[in-house]
PDB file of C-alpha atoms in Angstrom:
ATOM      1  CA  MET A   1      36.592 -11.675 -12.869  1.00 58.00           C
ATOM      2  CA  ALA A   2      33.238 -11.134 -14.578  1.00 64.00           C
ATOM      3  CA  THR A   3      30.983 -14.072 -15.192  1.00 63.00           C
ATOM      4  CA  LYS A   4      29.208 -14.709 -18.441  1.00 64.00           C
ATOM      5  CA  PRO A   5      25.450 -14.219 -18.408  1.00 61.00           C
ATOM      6  CA  ARG A   6      23.654 -17.559 -18.537  1.00 62.00           C
ATOM      7  CA  ARG A   7      21.524 -18.376 -21.530  1.00 66.00           C
ATOM      8  CA  LYS A   8      17.912 -19.194 -20.879  1.00 61.00           C
ATOM      9  CA  THR A   9      16.588 -22.554 -21.857  1.00 69.00           C
ATOM     10  CA  ALA A  10      13.499 -22.677 -24.042  1.00 66.00           C
ATOM     11  CA  ALA A  11      11.462 -23.885 -21.053  1.00 61.00           C
ATOM     12  CA  ALA A  12      12.690 -21.003 -18.870  1.00 59.00           C
ATOM     13  CA  ALA A  13      11.851 -18.452 -21.573  1.00 63.00           C
ATOM     14  CA  LYS A  14       8.374 -19.953 -22.015  1.00 68.00           C
ATOM     15  CA  SER A  15       7.795 -19.903 -18.244  1.00 66.00           C
ATOM     16  CA  GLU A  16       8.924 -16.261 -18.048  1.00 76.00           C
ATOM     17  CA  SER A  17       6.577 -15.395 -20.902  1.00 91.00           C
ATOM     18  CA  ALA A  18       3.653 -17.101 -19.128  1.00 95.00           C
ATOM     19  CA  SER A  19       4.490 -15.243 -15.897  1.00 96.00           C
ATOM     20  CA  MET A  20       4.599 -11.917 -17.725  1.00 96.00           C
ATOM     21  CA  LYS A  21       1.245 -12.637 -19.362  1.00 96.00           C
ATOM     22  CA  ARG A  22      -0.336 -13.514 -15.987  1.00 97.00           C
ATOM     23  CA  GLY A  23       1.215 -10.389 -14.467  1.00 96.00           C
ATOM     24  CA  HIS A  24      -0.158  -8.119 -17.184  1.00 96.00           C
ATOM     25  CA  LEU A  25      -3.633  -9.653 -16.865  1.00 96.00           C
ATOM     26  CA  LEU A  26      -3.585  -9.174 -13.097  1.00 97.00           C
ATOM     27  CA  LEU A  27      -2.431  -5.557 -13.386  1.00 96.00           C
ATOM     28  CA  LYS A  28      -5.320  -4.935 -15.780  1.00 96.00           C
ATOM     29  CA  LYS A  29      -7.776  -6.438 -13.240  1.00 96.00           C
ATOM     30  CA  LEU A  30      -6.334  -4.086 -10.625  1.00 96.00           C
ATOM     31  CA  GLY A  31      -6.755  -1.061 -12.903  1.00 94.00           C
ATOM     32  CA  ARG A  32      -3.003  -0.537 -13.060  1.00 91.00           C
ATOM     33  CA  GLU A  33      -2.202  -0.712 -16.777  1.00 87.00           C
ATOM     34  CA  GLY A  34       0.677   1.576 -17.618  1.00 86.00           C
ATOM     35  CA  LEU A  35       1.533   2.231 -13.967  1.00 84.00           C
ATOM     36  CA  LEU A  36       4.929   0.574 -14.316  1.00 90.00           C
ATOM     37  CA  ASP A  37       5.930   2.185 -17.631  1.00 90.00           C
ATOM     38  CA  ALA A  38       8.589   4.359 -15.973  1.00 90.00           C
ATOM     39  CA  GLN A  39      10.017   1.318 -14.212  1.00 92.00           C
ATOM     40  CA  ARG A  40      10.204  -0.543 -17.537  1.00 92.00           C
ATOM     41  CA  GLU A  41      12.227   2.335 -19.024  1.00 93.00           C
ATOM     42  CA  ASP A  42      14.462   2.771 -15.969  1.00 94.00           C
ATOM     43  CA  SER A  43      15.182  -0.913 -15.391  1.00 95.00           C
ATOM     44  CA  PRO A  44      13.841  -3.557 -17.769  1.00 94.00           C
ATOM     45  CA  ASP A  45      15.108  -6.309 -15.444  1.00 95.00           C
ATOM     46  CA  LEU A  46      13.284  -4.900 -12.411  1.00 95.00           C
ATOM     47  CA  TYR A  47      10.156  -4.461 -14.541  1.00 95.00           C
ATOM     48  CA  LYS A  48      10.277  -8.146 -15.543  1.00 96.00           C
ATOM     49  CA  MET A  49      10.699  -9.164 -11.894  1.00 96.00           C
ATOM     50  CA  THR A  50       7.820  -6.931 -10.800  1.00 95.00           C
ATOM     51  CA  VAL A  51       5.351  -7.916 -13.521  1.00 96.00           C
ATOM     52  CA  GLY A  52       6.469 -11.506 -14.062  1.00 96.00           C
ATOM     53  CA  HIS A  53       7.446 -12.699 -10.615  1.00 96.00           C
ATOM     54  CA  LEU A  54       5.602 -10.427  -8.158  1.00 96.00           C
ATOM     55  CA  PHE A  55       2.310 -10.029 -10.022  1.00 97.00           C
ATOM     56  CA  GLY A  56       2.505 -13.020 -12.385  1.00 97.00           C
ATOM     57  CA  ASP A  57       3.729 -15.656  -9.926  1.00 97.00           C
ATOM     58  CA  VAL A  58       3.168 -14.461  -6.321  1.00 97.00           C
ATOM     59  CA  TRP A  59      -0.104 -12.526  -6.670  1.00 97.00           C
ATOM     60  CA  THR A  60      -1.695 -15.283  -8.775  1.00 97.00           C
ATOM     61  CA  ARG A  61      -1.065 -18.157  -6.370  1.00 97.00           C
ATOM     62  CA  GLY A  62      -4.318 -19.941  -5.563  1.00 95.00           C
ATOM     63  CA  LYS A  63      -4.364 -19.949  -1.765  1.00 97.00           C
ATOM     64  CA  LEU A  64      -5.607 -16.348  -1.289  1.00 98.00           C
ATOM     65  CA  SER A  65      -8.112 -14.308  -3.259  1.00 98.00           C
ATOM     66  CA  LEU A  66      -7.147 -11.116  -5.060  1.00 98.00           C
ATOM     67  CA  ARG A  67      -9.177  -9.166  -2.478  1.00 98.00           C
ATOM     68  CA  GLU A  68      -7.312 -10.837   0.416  1.00 98.00           C
ATOM     69  CA  ARG A  69      -3.925 -10.177  -1.189  1.00 98.00           C
ATOM     70  CA  GLN A  70      -4.799  -6.517  -1.741  1.00 98.00           C
ATOM     71  CA  LEU A  71      -5.922  -6.055   1.876  1.00 98.00           C
ATOM     72  CA  ILE A  72      -2.785  -7.797   3.184  1.00 98.00           C
ATOM     73  CA  THR A  73      -0.550  -5.631   0.996  1.00 97.00           C
ATOM     74  CA  ILE A  74      -2.247  -2.454   2.189  1.00 98.00           C
ATOM     75  CA  ALA A  75      -2.014  -3.598   5.813  1.00 98.00           C
ATOM     76  CA  ALA A  76       1.737  -4.145   5.415  1.00 97.00           C
ATOM     77  CA  GLY A  77       2.164  -0.702   3.807  1.00 97.00           C
ATOM     78  CA  VAL A  78       0.185   0.973   6.595  1.00 97.00           C
ATOM     79  CA  ALA A  79       2.094  -0.857   9.346  1.00 97.00           C
ATOM     80  CA  LEU A  80       5.435   0.064   7.782  1.00 96.00           C
ATOM     81  CA  ALA A  81       4.298   3.687   7.222  1.00 95.00           C
ATOM     82  CA  ARG A  82       5.359   3.572   3.588  1.00 91.00           C
ATOM     83  CA  THR A  83       5.314   7.044   2.088  1.00 90.00           C
ATOM     84  CA  THR A  84       5.168   5.633  -1.427  1.00 89.00           C
ATOM     85  CA  GLY A  85       3.438   2.621  -2.906  1.00 88.00           C
ATOM     86  CA  ASN A  86       0.279   2.732  -0.816  1.00 93.00           C
ATOM     87  CA  HIS A  87      -1.486   5.125  -3.203  1.00 93.00           C
ATOM     88  CA  SER A  88      -1.472   2.635  -6.069  1.00 93.00           C
ATOM     89  CA  HIS A  89      -2.720  -0.127  -3.771  1.00 96.00           C
ATOM     90  CA  TYR A  90      -5.580   2.072  -2.496  1.00 97.00           C
ATOM     91  CA  HIS A  91      -6.491   2.773  -6.108  1.00 95.00           C
ATOM     92  CA  SER A  92      -6.448  -0.949  -6.924  1.00 96.00           C
ATOM     93  CA  ALA A  93      -8.484  -1.803  -3.824  1.00 97.00           C
ATOM     94  CA  LEU A  94     -11.193   0.691  -4.765  1.00 97.00           C
ATOM     95  CA  HIS A  95     -11.043  -0.536  -8.365  1.00 96.00           C
ATOM     96  CA  ILE A  96     -11.776  -4.156  -7.367  1.00 97.00           C
ATOM     97  CA  GLY A  97     -14.647  -3.175  -5.070  1.00 97.00           C
ATOM     98  CA  ILE A  98     -13.106  -2.807  -1.630  1.00 98.00           C
ATOM     99  CA  THR A  99     -14.958   0.107  -0.056  1.00 97.00           C
ATOM    100  CA  ARG A 100     -13.565   3.239   1.500  1.00 96.00           C
ATOM    101  CA  GLU A 101     -15.181   2.176   4.776  1.00 97.00           C
ATOM    102  CA  GLU A 102     -13.383  -1.185   4.696  1.00 98.00           C
ATOM    103  CA  LEU A 103     -10.071   0.565   4.040  1.00 98.00           C
ATOM    104  CA  ILE A 104     -10.641   2.936   6.956  1.00 97.00           C
ATOM    105  CA  GLU A 105     -11.424  -0.028   9.206  1.00 98.00           C
ATOM    106  CA  LEU A 106      -8.207  -1.726   8.057  1.00 98.00           C
ATOM    107  CA  ILE A 107      -6.235   1.464   8.786  1.00 97.00           C
ATOM    108  CA  ILE A 108      -7.731   1.745  12.285  1.00 97.00           C
ATOM    109  CA  HIS A 109      -7.113  -1.922  13.085  1.00 97.00           C
ATOM    110  CA  VAL A 110      -3.534  -1.980  11.814  1.00 97.00           C
ATOM    111  CA  GLY A 111      -2.823   1.385  13.443  1.00 96.00           C
ATOM    112  CA  MET A 112      -3.637  -0.044  16.865  1.00 96.00           C
ATOM    113  CA  TYR A 113      -0.649  -2.365  16.417  1.00 96.00           C
ATOM    114  CA  SER A 114       1.687  -0.195  14.370  1.00 96.00           C
ATOM    115  CA  GLY A 115       1.225   3.125  16.173  1.00 93.00           C
ATOM    116  CA  TRP A 116      -0.978   6.210  15.930  1.00 91.00           C
ATOM    117  CA  PRO A 117       1.221   8.093  13.424  1.00 92.00           C
ATOM    118  CA  THR A 118       0.659   5.338  10.861  1.00 94.00           C
ATOM    119  CA  ILE A 119      -3.089   6.022  11.005  1.00 95.00           C
ATOM    120  CA  GLY A 120      -2.686   9.693  10.090  1.00 94.00           C
ATOM    121  CA  LEU A 121      -0.311   8.948   7.231  1.00 95.00           C
ATOM    122  CA  ALA A 122      -2.541   6.187   5.849  1.00 96.00           C
ATOM    123  CA  LEU A 123      -5.671   8.377   5.993  1.00 96.00           C
ATOM    124  CA  ARG A 124      -3.894  11.236   4.206  1.00 95.00           C
ATOM    125  CA  GLN A 125      -2.782   8.826   1.488  1.00 95.00           C
ATOM    126  CA  LEU A 126      -6.257   7.307   1.101  1.00 96.00           C
ATOM    127  CA  ASN A 127      -7.876  10.752   0.948  1.00 94.00           C
ATOM    128  CA  LYS A 128      -5.433  11.837  -1.736  1.00 94.00           C
ATOM    129  CA  VAL A 129      -6.444   8.859  -3.878  1.00 93.00           C
ATOM    130  CA  VAL A 130     -10.159   9.363  -3.227  1.00 93.00           C
ATOM    131  CA  LYS A 131     -10.013  13.097  -3.939  1.00 92.00           C
ATOM    132  CA  ALA A 132      -8.149  12.435  -7.177  1.00 89.00           C
ATOM    133  CA  GLY A 133     -11.077  10.317  -8.280  1.00 82.00           C
ATOM    134  CA  ALA A 134      -9.035   7.130  -8.463  1.00 47.00           C
ATOM    135  CA  SER A 135     -12.191   5.036  -8.415  1.00 43.00           C
ATOM    136  CA  ARG A 136     -15.461   5.936 -10.113  1.00 49.00           C
ATOM    137  CA  ARG A 137     -17.032   2.587  -9.185  1.00 45.00           C
ATOM    138  CA  ASN A 138     -18.000   3.554  -5.628  1.00 49.00           C
ATOM    139  CA  SER A 139     -19.990   6.771  -5.278  1.00 47.00           C
ATOM    140  CA  LYS A 140     -19.372   6.831  -1.510  1.00 53.00           C
ATOM    141  CA  ASN A 141     -15.720   7.821  -1.973  1.00 49.00           C
ATOM    142  CA  ALA A 142     -15.810  10.934   0.183  1.00 52.00           C
ATOM    143  CA  PRO A 143     -12.658  11.816   2.123  1.00 54.00           C
ATOM    144  CA  ALA A 144     -12.044   9.438   5.020  1.00 56.00           C
ATOM    145  CA  ARG A 145     -12.672  10.541   8.598  1.00 54.00           C
ATOM    146  CA  LEU A 146     -12.261   8.627  11.822  1.00 52.00           C
ATOM    147  CA  ARG A 147     -15.438   8.248  13.857  1.00 47.00           C
TER     148      ARG A 147
END
């Protein structure tokens, strides 16, 4: 037996609208406008959860800075050897001023705990972003190499 969809109260709709606004502003700060357009077309509900809840509610909580959240997110992606998703976070990190050298140091540190293969994958992903010119703010964005 199917259940009827619940109607939103005015307060819930206003809260969702505020979350979406915060999410869009944060995505702009991260240099990610338009990145989720395909998701919006494929699944409007998932898009609202991603922009409104993930970026509008979780990423904007006051206990951690945007820089800290970005580094934590990248560390999790490196440790889990994610083949997708990391590229956009590298782009955002470079966009907000995290340097290539800091990202390499993060990759090395996390790789010591998550395993050597995660280091190679993460460096290939970072180099792909750097070579594509994802960030023009940092002129030192040469391909990453371990020292």
